Coordinates of C-alpha atoms in Angstrom, one line a residue:
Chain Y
X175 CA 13.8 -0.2 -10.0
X176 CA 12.0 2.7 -8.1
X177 CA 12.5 3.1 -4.2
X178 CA 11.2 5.4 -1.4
X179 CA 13.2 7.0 1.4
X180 CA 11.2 8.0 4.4
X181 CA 13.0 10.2 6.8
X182 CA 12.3 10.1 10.2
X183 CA 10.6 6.9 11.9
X184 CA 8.8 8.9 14.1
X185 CA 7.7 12.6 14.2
X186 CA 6.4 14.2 17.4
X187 CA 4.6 17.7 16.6
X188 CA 1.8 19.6 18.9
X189 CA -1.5 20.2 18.2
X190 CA -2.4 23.2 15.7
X191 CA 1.0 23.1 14.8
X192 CA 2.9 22.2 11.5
X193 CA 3.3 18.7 10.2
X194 CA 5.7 18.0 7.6
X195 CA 6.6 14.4 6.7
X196 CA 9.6 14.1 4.2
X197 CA 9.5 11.9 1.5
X198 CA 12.4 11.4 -1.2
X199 CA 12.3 8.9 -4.3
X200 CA 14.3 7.0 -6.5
X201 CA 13.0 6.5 -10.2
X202 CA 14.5 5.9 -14.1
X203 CA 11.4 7.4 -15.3
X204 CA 8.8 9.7 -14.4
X205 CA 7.2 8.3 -11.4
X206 CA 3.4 8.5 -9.9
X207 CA 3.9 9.3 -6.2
X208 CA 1.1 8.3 -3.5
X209 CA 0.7 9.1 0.4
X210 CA -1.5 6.9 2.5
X211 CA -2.3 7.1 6.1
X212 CA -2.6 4.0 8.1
X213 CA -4.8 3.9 11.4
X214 CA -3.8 1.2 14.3
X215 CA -5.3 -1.9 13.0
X216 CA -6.6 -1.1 9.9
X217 CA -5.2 -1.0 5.9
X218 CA -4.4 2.0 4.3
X219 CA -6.4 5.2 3.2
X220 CA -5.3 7.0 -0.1
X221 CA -4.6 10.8 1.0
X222 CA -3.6 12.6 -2.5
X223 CA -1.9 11.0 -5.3
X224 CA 0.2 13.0 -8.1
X225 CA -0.1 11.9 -11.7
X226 CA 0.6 14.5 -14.2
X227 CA -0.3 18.3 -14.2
X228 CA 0.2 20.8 -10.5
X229 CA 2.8 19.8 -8.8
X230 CA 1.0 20.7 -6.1
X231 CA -1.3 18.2 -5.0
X232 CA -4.2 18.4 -2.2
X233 CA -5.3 15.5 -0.6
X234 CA -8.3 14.6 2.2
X235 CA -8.5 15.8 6.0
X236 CA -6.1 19.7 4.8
X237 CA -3.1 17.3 4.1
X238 CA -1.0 18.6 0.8
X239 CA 2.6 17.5 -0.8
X240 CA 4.5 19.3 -3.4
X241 CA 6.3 17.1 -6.2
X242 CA 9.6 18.9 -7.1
X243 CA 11.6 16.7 -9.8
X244 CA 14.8 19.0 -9.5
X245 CA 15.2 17.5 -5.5
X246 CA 13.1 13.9 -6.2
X247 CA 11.0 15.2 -3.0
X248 CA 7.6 14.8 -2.3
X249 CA 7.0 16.1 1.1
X250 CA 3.7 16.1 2.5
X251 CA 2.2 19.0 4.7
X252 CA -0.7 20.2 6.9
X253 CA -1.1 23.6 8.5
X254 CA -2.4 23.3 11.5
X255 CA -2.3 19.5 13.4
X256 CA -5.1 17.6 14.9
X257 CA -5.0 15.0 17.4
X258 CA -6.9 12.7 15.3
X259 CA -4.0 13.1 12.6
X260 CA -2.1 10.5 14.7
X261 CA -1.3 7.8 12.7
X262 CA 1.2 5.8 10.6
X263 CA 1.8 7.3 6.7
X264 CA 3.4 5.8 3.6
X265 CA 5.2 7.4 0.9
X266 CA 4.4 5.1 -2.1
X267 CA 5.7 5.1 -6.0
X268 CA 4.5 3.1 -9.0
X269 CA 6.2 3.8 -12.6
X270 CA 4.0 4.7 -15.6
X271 CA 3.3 1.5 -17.3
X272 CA 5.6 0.3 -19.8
X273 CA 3.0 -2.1 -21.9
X274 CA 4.4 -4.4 -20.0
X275 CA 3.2 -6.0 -16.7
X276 CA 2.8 -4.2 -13.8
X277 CA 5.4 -3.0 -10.4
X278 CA 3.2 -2.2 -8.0
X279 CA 3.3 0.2 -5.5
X280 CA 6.9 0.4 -3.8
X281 CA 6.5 2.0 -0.3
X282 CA 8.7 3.3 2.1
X283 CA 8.8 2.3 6.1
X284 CA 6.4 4.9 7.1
X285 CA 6.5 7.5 9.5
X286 CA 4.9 7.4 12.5
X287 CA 3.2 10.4 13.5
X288 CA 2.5 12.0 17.3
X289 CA 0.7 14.8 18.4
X290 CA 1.1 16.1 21.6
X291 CA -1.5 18.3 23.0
Chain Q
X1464 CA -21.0 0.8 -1.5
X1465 CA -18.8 -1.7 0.0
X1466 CA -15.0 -1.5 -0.1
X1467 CA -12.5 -3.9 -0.5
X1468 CA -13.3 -6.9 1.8
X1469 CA -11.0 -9.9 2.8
X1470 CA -11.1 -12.8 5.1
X1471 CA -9.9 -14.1 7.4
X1472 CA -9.4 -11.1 9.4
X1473 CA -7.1 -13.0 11.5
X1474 CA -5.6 -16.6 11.5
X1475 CA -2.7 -18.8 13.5
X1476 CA -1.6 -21.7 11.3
X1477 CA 1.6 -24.0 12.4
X1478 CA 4.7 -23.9 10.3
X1479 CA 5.0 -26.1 6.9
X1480 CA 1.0 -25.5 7.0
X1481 CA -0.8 -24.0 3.9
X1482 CA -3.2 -20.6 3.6
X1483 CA -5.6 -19.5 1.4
X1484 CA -6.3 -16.0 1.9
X1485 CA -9.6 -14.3 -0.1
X1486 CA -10.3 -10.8 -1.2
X1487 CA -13.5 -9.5 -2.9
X1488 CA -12.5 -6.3 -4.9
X1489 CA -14.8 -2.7 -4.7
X1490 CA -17.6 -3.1 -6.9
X1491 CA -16.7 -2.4 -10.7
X1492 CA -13.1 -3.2 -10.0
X1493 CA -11.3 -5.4 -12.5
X1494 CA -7.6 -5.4 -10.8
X1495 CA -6.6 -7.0 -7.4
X1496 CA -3.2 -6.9 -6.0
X1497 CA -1.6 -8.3 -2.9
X1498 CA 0.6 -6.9 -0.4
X1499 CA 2.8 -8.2 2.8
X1500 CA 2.6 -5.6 5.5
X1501 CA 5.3 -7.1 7.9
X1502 CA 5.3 -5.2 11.7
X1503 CA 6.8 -2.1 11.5
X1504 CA 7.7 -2.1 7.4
X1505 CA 5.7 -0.6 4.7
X1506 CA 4.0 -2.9 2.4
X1507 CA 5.8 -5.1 -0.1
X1508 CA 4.0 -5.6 -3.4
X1509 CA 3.5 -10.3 -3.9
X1510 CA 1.0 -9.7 -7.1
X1511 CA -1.4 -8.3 -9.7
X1512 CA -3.9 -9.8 -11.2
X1513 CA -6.3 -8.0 -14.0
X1514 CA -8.7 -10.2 -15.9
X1515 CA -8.3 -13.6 -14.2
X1516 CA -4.1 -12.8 -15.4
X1517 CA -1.2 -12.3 -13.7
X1518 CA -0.3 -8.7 -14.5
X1519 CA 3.0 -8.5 -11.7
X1520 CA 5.1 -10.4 -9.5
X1521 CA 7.1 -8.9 -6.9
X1522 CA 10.3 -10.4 -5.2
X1523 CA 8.7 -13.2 -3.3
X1524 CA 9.7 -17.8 -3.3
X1525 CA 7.0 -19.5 -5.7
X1526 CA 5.8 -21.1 -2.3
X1527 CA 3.6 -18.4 -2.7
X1528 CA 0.9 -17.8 -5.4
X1529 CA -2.5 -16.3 -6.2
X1530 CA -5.4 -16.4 -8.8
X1531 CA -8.4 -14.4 -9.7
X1532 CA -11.9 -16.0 -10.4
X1533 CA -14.4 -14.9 -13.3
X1534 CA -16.5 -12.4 -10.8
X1535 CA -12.8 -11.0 -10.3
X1536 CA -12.4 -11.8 -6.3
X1537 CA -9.1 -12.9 -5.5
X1538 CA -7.1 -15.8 -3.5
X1539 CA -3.9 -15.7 -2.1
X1540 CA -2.3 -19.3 -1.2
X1541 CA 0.8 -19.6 0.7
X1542 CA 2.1 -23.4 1.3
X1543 CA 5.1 -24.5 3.7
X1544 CA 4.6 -21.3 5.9
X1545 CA 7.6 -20.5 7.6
X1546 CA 7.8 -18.3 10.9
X1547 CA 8.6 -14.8 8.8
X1548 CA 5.1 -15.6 6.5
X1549 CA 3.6 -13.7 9.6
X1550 CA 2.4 -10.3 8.4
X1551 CA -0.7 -8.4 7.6
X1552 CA -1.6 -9.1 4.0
X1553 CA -3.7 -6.7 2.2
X1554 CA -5.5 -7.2 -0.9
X1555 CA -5.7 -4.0 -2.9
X1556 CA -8.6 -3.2 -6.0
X1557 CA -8.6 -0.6 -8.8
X1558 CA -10.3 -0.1 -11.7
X1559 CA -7.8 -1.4 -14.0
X1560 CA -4.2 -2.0 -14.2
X1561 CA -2.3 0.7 -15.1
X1562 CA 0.5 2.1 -12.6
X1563 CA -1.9 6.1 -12.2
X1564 CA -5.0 4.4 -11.0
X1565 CA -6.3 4.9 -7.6
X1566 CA -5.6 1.6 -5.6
X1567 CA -8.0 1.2 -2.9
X1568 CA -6.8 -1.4 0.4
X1569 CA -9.0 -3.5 2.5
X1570 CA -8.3 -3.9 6.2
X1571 CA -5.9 -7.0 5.8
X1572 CA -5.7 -10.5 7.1
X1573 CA -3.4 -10.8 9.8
X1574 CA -1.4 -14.1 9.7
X1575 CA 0.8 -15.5 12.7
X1576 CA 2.9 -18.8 11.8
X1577 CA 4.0 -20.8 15.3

């Protein structure tokens, strides 16, 4: 069974400056590895998805993440923060389909993000 | 184009009650799955269903169970609803079932059991 670890509940960051939300999973077998932002009362919006190919993935609104197998890490990053970048995100997983029937998504608990002007 | 649309958007039922919770998938869309979004956690995955079959089952009592009809909407049921049923379920749609697809979320139906 796969499984996401999330660190940090809560990141605080100011405006223009760095975000960086860590994100490490657990997987048997090659994994496809999801973020999704969540805005106060409302489901979940896909931000960049990695399949198969660059490890580095880039995703809606200047967010990236990097998948590096060697650490099981897929961190997700943006530049320069924006106040409207305040929001709850998911680290997700799903494992490539054995013929068989299907996992879902397994998410972690999120990370709630602040900026601070 | 519309997205993925469910309803109730929100509902307070009594405990032992039943609920039936609907979905309508994005256009084109043959595969729904539900989710249990409980305050503060990250979703937990109840079902897939991909041509009117169930496709998954996540870790949750049989008290809860789902279907999908021929113009591939979606129905969640939940009977004897216990106090930690309450939770934001959200009905999710993609193309088809396999694990790579892009799985698009509706804006949930928020369930509190009393």
């Amino acid at each position: 069974a796969q499984s996401v670890t999330q660190l940090g509940s809560h990141v605080s960051v100011s405006e223009g400056a760095l975000v960086l939300l860590r994100c490490n999973y657990s997987s048997s077998v090659p994994p496809y590895l999801f973020w999704y932002v969540q805005y106060p009362n409302q489901g979940l919006q896909l931000l960049l998805k990695y399949t198969t190919g660059a490890t580095l993935v880039k995703g809606i609104n200047g967010f990236e993440a990097e998948f590096k197998k060697s650490e099981t890490s897929f961190h997700l990053t943006k530049p320069s923060a924006h106040m409207s970048d305040a929001a709850e995100y998911f680290c997700a997983v799903s494992v490539r389909d054995s013929g068989g029937g299907a996992d879902g998504l397994t998410f972690g608990k999120g990370t709630h993000l602040i900026i601070q002007p | 184009d519309a997205g993925v649309t469910q309803s109730p958007t929100h509902l307070i039922k009594t405990r032992g009650q039943h609920v039936t919770l609907r979905c309508s998938p994005i256009s084109g869309h043959k595969s729904v799955s539900w989710y249990q979004q409980v305050l503060g956690q990250g979703p937990q995955f109840i079902f897939q269903y991909y041509e009117k079959e169930e496709r998954g089952r996540g870790n949750f009592p049989d008290r809860f169970s789902a279907r999908q009809f021929p113009n591939y909407s979606s129905e969640l049921n939940v009977n004897a609803l216990l106090l930690g049923d309450s939770a934001l379920y959200l009905c999710a749609s993609s193309l088809g079932p396999l694990s790579g697809n892009t799985i698009y979320f509706g804006e949930g139906s928020w369930l509190t059991v009393v």
